[in-house]
Coordinates of N, CA and C in Angstrom, one line a residue:
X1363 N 31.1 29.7 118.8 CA 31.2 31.0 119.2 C 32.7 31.3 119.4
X1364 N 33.0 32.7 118.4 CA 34.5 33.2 119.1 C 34.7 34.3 119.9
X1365 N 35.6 34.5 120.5 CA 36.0 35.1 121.8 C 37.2 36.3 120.4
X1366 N 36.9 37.2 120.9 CA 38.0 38.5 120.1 C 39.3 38.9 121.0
X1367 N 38.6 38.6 121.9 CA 39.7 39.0 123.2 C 41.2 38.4 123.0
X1368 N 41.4 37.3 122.7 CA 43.1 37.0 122.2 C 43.2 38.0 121.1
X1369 N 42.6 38.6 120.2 CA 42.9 39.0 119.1 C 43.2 41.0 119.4
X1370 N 42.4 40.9 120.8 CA 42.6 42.3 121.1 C 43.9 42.6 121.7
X1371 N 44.2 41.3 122.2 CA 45.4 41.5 123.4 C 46.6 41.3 122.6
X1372 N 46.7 40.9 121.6 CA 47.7 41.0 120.5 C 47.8 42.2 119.8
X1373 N 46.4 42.7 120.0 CA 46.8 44.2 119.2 C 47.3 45.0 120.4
X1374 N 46.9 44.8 121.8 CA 47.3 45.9 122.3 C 49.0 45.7 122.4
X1375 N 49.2 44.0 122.8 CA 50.4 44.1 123.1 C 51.7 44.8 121.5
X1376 N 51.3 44.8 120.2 CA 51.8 45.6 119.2 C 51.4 46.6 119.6
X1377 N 51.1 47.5 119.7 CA 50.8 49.2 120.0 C 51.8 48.9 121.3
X1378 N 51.6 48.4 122.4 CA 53.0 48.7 123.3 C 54.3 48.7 122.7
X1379 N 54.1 47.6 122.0 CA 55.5 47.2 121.3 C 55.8 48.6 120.8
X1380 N 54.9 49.0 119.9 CA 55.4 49.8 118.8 C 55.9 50.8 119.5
X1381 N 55.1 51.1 120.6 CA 55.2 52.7 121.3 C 56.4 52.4 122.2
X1382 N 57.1 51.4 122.7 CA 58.2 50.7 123.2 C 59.2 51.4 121.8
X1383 N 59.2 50.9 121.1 CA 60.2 50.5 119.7 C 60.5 52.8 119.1
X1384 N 59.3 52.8 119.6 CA 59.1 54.6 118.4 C 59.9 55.1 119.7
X1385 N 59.7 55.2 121.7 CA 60.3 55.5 122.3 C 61.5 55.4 122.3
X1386 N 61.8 54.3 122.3 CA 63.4 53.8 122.2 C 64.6 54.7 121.1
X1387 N 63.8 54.6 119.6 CA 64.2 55.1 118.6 C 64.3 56.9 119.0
X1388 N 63.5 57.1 119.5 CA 63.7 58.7 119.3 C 64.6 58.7 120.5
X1389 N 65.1 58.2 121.9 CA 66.1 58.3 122.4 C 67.3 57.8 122.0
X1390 N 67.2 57.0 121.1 CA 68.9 56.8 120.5 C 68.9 58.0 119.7
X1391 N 67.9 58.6 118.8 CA 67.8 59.6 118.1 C 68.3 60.8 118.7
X1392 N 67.5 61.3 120.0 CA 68.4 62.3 120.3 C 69.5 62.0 121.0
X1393 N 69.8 61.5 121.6 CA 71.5 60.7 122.0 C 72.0 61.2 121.0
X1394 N 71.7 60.6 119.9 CA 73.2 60.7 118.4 C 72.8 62.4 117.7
X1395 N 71.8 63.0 118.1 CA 71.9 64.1 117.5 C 72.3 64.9 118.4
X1396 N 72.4 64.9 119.9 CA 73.3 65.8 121.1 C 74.7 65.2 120.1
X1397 N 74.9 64.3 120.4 CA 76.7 64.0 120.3 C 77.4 64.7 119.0
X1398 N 76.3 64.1 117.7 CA 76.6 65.2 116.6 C 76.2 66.6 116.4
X1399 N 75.6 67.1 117.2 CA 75.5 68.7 117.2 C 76.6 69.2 118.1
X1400 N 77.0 68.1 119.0 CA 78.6 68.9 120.2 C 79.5 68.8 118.8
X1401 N 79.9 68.0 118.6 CA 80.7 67.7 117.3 C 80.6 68.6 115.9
X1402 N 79.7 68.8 115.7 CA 79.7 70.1 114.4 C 79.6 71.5 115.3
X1403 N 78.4 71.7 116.3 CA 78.5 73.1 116.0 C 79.7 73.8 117.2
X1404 N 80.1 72.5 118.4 CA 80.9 73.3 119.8 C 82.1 73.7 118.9
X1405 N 82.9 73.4 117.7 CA 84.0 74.0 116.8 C 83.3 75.4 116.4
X1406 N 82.1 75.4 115.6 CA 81.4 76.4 114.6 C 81.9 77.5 116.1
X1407 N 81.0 77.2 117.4 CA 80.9 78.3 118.1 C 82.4 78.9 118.4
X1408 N 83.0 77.9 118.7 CA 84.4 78.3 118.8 C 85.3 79.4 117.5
X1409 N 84.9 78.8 116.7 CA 85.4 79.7 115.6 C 84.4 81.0 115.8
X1410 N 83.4 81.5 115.8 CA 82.1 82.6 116.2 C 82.7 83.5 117.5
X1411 N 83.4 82.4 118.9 CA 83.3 83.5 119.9 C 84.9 83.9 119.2
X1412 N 86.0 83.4 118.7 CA 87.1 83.9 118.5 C 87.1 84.8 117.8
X1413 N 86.0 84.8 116.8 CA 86.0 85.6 115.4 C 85.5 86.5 116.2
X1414 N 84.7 86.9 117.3 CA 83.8 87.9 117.6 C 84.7 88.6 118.7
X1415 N 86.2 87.7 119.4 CA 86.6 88.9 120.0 C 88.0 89.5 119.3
X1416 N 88.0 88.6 118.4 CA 88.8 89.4 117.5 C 88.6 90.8 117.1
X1417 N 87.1 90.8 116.6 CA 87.0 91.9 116.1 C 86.5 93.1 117.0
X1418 N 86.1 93.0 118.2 CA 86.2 93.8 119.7 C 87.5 94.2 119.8
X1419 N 88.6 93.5 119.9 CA 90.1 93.6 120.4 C 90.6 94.2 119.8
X1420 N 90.4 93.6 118.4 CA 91.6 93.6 117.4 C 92.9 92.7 117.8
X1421 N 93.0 92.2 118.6 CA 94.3 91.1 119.0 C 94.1 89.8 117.7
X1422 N 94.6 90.1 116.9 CA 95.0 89.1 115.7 C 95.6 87.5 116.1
X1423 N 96.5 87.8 117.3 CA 96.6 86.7 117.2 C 96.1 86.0 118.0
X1424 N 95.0 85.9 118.5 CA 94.2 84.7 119.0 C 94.2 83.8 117.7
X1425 N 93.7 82.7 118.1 CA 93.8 81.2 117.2 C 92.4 80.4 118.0
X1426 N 92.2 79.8 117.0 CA 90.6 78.5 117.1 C 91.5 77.2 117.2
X1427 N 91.7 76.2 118.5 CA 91.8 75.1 118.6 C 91.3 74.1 117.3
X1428 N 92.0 73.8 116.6 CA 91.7 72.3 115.5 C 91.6 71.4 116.3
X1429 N 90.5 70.7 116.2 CA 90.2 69.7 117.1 C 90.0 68.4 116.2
X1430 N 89.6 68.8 115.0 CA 89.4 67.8 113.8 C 90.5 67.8 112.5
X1431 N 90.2 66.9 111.3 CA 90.5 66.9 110.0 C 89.4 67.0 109.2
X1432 N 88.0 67.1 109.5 CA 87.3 67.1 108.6 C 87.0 68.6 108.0
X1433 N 85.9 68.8 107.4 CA 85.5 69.9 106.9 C 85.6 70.8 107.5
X1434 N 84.9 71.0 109.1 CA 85.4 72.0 110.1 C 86.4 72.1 110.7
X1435 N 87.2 70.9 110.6 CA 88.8 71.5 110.8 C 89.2 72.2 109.5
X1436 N 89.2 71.3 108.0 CA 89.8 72.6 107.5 C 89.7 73.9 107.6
X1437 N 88.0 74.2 107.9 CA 87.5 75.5 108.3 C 88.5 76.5 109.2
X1438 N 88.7 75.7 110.5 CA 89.3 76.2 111.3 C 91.2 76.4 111.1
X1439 N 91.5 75.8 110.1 CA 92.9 75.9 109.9 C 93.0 77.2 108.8
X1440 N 91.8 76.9 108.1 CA 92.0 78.6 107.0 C 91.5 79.6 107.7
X1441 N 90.7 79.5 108.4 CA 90.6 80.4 109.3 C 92.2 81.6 110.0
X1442 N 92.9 80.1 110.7 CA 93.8 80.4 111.8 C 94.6 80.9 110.5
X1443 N 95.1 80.3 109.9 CA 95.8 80.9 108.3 C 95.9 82.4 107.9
X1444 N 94.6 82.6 107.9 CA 94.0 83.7 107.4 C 94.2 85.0 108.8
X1445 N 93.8 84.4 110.1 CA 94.4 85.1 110.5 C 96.1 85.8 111.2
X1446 N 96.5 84.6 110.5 CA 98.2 84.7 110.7 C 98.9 85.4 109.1
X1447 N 97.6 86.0 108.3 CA 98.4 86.5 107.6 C 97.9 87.8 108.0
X1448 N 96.8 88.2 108.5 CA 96.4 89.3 108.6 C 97.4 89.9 109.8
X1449 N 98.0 89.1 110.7 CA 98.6 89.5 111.7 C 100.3 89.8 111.1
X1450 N 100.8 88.9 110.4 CA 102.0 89.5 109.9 C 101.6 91.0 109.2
X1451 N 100.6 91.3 108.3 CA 100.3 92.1 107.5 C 100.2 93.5 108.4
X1452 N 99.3 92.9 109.5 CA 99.3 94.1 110.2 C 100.7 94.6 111.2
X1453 N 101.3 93.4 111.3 CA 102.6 94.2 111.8 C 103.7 94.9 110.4
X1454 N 103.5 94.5 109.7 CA 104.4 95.4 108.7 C 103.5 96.5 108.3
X1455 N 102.3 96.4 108.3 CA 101.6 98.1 108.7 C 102.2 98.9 109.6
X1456 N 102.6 98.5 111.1 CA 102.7 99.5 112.1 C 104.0 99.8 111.7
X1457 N 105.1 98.8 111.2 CA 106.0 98.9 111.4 C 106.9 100.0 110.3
X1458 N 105.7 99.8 109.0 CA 106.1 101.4 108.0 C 105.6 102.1 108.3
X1459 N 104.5 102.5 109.5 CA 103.9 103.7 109.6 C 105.1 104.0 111.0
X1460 N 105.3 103.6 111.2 CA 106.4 104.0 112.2 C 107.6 104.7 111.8
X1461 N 108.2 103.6 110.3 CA 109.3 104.1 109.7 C 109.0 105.4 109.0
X1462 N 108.0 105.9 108.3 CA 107.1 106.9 107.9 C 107.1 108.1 109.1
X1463 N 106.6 107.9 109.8 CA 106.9 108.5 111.4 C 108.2 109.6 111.3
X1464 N 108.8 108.0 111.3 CA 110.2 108.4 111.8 C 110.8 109.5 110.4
X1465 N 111.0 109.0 109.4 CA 111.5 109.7 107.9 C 110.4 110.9 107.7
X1466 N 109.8 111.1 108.3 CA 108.8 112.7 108.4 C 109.2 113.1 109.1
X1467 N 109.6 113.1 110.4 CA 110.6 113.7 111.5 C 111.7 114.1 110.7
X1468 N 112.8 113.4 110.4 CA 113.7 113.5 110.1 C 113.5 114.3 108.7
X1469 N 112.5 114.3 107.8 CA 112.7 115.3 106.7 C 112.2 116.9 107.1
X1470 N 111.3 116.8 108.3 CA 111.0 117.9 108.8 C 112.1 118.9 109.4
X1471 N 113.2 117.9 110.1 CA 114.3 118.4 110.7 C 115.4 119.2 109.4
X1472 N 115.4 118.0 108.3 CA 116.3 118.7 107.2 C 115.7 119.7 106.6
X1473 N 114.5 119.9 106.8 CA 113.5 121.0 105.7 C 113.8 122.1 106.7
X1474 N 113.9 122.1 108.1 CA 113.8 123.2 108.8 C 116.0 124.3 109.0
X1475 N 116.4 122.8 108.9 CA 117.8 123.4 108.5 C 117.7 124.1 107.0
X1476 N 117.2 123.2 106.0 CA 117.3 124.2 104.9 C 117.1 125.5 105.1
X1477 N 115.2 125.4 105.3 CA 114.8 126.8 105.4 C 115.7 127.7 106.5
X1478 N 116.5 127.4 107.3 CA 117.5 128.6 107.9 C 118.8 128.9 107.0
X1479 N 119.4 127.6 106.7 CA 120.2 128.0 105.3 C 120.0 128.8 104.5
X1480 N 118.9 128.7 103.6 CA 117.9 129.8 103.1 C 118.1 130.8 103.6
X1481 N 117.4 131.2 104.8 CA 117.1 132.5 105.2 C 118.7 133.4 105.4
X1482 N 119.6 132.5 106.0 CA 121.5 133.0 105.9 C 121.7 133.4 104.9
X1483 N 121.2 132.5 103.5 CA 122.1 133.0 102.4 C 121.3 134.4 101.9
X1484 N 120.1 133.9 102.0 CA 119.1 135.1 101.8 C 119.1 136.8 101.9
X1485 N 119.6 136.6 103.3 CA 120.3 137.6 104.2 C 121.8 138.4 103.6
X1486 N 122.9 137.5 103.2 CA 123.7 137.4 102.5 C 123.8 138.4 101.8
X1487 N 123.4 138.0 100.8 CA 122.7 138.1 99.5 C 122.7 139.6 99.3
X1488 N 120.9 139.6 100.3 CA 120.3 141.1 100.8 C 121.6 142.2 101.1
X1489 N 121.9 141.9 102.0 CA 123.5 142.6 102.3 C 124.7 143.3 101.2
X1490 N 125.0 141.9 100.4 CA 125.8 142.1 99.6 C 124.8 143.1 98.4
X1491 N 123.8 142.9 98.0 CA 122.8 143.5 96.8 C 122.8 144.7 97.8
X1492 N 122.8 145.6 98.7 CA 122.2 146.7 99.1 C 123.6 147.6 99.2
X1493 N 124.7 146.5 99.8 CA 125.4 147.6 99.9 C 126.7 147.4 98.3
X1494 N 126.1 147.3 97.4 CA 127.0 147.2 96.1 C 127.2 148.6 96.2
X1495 N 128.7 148.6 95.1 CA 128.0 150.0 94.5 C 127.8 150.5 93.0
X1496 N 127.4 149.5 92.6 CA 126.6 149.6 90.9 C 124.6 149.7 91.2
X1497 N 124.6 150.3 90.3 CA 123.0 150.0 90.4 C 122.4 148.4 89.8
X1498 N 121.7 148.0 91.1 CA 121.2 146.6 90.6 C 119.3 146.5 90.6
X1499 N 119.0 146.2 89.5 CA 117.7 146.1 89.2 C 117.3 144.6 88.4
X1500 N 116.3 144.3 89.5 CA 115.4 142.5 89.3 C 114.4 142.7 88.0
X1501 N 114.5 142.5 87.0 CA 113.2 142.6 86.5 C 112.2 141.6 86.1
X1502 N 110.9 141.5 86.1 CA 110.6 140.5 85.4 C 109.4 141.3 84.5
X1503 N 109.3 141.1 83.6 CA 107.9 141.2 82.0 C 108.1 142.8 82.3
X1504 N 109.5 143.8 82.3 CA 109.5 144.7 82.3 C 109.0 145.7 83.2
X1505 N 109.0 145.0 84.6 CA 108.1 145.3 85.9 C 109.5 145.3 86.8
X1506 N 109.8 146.7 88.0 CA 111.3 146.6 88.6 C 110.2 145.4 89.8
X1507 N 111.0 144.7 90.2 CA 110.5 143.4 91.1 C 111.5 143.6 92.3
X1508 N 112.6 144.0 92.2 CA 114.1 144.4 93.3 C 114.7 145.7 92.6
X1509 N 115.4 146.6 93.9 CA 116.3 147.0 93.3 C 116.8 147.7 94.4
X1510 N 118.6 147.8 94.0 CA 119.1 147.9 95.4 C 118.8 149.5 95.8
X1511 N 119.5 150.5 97.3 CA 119.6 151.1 97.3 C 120.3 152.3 96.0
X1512 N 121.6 151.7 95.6 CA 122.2 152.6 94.3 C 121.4 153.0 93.3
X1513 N 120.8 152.1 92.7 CA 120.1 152.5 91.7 C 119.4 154.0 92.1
X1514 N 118.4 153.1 93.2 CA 117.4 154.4 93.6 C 118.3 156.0 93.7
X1515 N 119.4 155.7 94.7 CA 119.9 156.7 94.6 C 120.7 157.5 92.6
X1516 N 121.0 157.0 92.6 CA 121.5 157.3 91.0 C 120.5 157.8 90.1
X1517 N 119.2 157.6 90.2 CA 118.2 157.9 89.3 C 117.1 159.2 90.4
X1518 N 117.4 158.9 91.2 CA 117.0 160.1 92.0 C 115.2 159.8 92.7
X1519 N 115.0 158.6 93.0 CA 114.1 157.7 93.4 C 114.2 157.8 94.8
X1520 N 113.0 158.0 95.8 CA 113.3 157.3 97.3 C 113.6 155.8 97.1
X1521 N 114.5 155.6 98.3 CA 114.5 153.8 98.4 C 113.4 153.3 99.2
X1522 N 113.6 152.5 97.1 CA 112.2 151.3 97.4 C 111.1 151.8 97.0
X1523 N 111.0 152.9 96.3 CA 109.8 153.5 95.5 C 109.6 152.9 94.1
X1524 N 110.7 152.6 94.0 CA 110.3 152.0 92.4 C 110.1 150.2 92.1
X1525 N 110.1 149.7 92.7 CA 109.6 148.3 93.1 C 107.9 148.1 92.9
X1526 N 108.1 147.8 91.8 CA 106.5 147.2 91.3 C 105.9 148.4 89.9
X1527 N 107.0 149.2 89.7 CA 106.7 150.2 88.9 C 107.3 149.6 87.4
X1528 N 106.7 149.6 86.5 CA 107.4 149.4 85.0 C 108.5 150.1 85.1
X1529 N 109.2 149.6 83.8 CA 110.5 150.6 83.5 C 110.2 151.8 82.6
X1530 N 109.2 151.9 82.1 CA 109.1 152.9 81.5 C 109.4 154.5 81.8
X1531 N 109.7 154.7 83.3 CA 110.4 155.9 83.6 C 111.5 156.2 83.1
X1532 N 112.4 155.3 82.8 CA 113.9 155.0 82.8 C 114.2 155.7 80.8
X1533 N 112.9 155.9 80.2 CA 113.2 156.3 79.4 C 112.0 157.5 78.7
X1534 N 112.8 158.1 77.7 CA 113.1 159.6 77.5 C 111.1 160.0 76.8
X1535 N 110.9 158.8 76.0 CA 109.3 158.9 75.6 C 109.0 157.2 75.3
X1536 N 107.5 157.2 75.1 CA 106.7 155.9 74.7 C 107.8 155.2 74.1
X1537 N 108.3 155.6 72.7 CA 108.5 155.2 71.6 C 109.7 154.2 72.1
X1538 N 110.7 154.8 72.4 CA 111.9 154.3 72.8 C 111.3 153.2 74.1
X1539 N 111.4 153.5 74.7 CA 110.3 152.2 76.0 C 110.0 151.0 75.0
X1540 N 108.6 151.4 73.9 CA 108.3 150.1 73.1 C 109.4 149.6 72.3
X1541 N 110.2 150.2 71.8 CA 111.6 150.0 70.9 C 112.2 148.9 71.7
X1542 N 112.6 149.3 72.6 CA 113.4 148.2 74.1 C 112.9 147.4 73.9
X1543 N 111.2 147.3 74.4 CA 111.2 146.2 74.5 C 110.5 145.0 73.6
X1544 N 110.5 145.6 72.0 CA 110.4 144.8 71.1 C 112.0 144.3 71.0
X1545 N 112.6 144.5 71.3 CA 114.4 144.1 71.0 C 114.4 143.2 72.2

């Protein structure tokens, strides 16, 4: 007659074992997967919260700590790269929109002396054309466009009545008018 009972107690003591051996394993397991998840993702997040108040701020030059040489460090060095170019970039932005600034001021200032220049010589001009004493007449496509006081007076016009009037008054019939101004 046999007894099973050694043969049970062997099996139980393997199922302890095993369930010993499967516990063990999944705590070295998660042990090594805490240490390598601090190690891959505590950089990832670091680059994520930088990147994210960067772009709240706008302050360029924040930087992500390199903590490594591997793949996530180079991550983190083209990163900081990348943001050290965007930061020179953006200061030579402010720094022509400034000079732009500035050279709009300053052509506003020279535009605004011209335009009184202008208006002096303008003035001038007006003066010297009104008080001539020849008759002076502006024309353009045979239309009086200017014309000083003399004229008007000489031809027996109020002044400044004939401004915007053809020249065809100025002569005796049609014919002679179109003669002119085919020549």
């Amino acid at each position: 007659r046999a007894s099973l009972h050694e043969a049970n107690q062997v099996w139980r003591n393997m199922l302890w074992f095993t369930g010993l051996i499967i516990v063990l394993t999944l705590v070295i397991i998660y042990w090594l997967g805490s240490r390598v998840q601090r190690v891959v993702s505590e950089p990832l997040e670091q680059l994520t919260r930088t990147a994210q108040a960067i772009s709240a701020g706008k302050d360029y030059s924040l930087r992500v700590k390199q903590t490594s040489e591997d793949e996530i460090g180079a991550l983190v060095a083209a990163f900081n790269d990348m943001l050290g170019a965007i930061e020179t970039r953006s200061g030579e932005l402010i720094q022509a929109n400034r000079m732009l600034a500035s050279n709009e001021a300053q052509l506003k200032a020279v535009n605004e002396e011209l335009e009184q220049r202008v208006g002096d010589r303008t003035a001038e001009l007006q003066a010297l054309f009104d008080s001539a004493s020849v008759g002076i007449v502006l024309m353009k496509d045979r239309v009086i466009v200017h014309c000083n006081r003399r004229i008007d007076e000489m031809l027996g016009y109020a002044i400044g009545s004939q401004i915007g009037q053809p020249t065809r008054a100025w002569y005796p019939d049609e014919s002679a008018w179109e003669k002119v101004g085919r020549e």
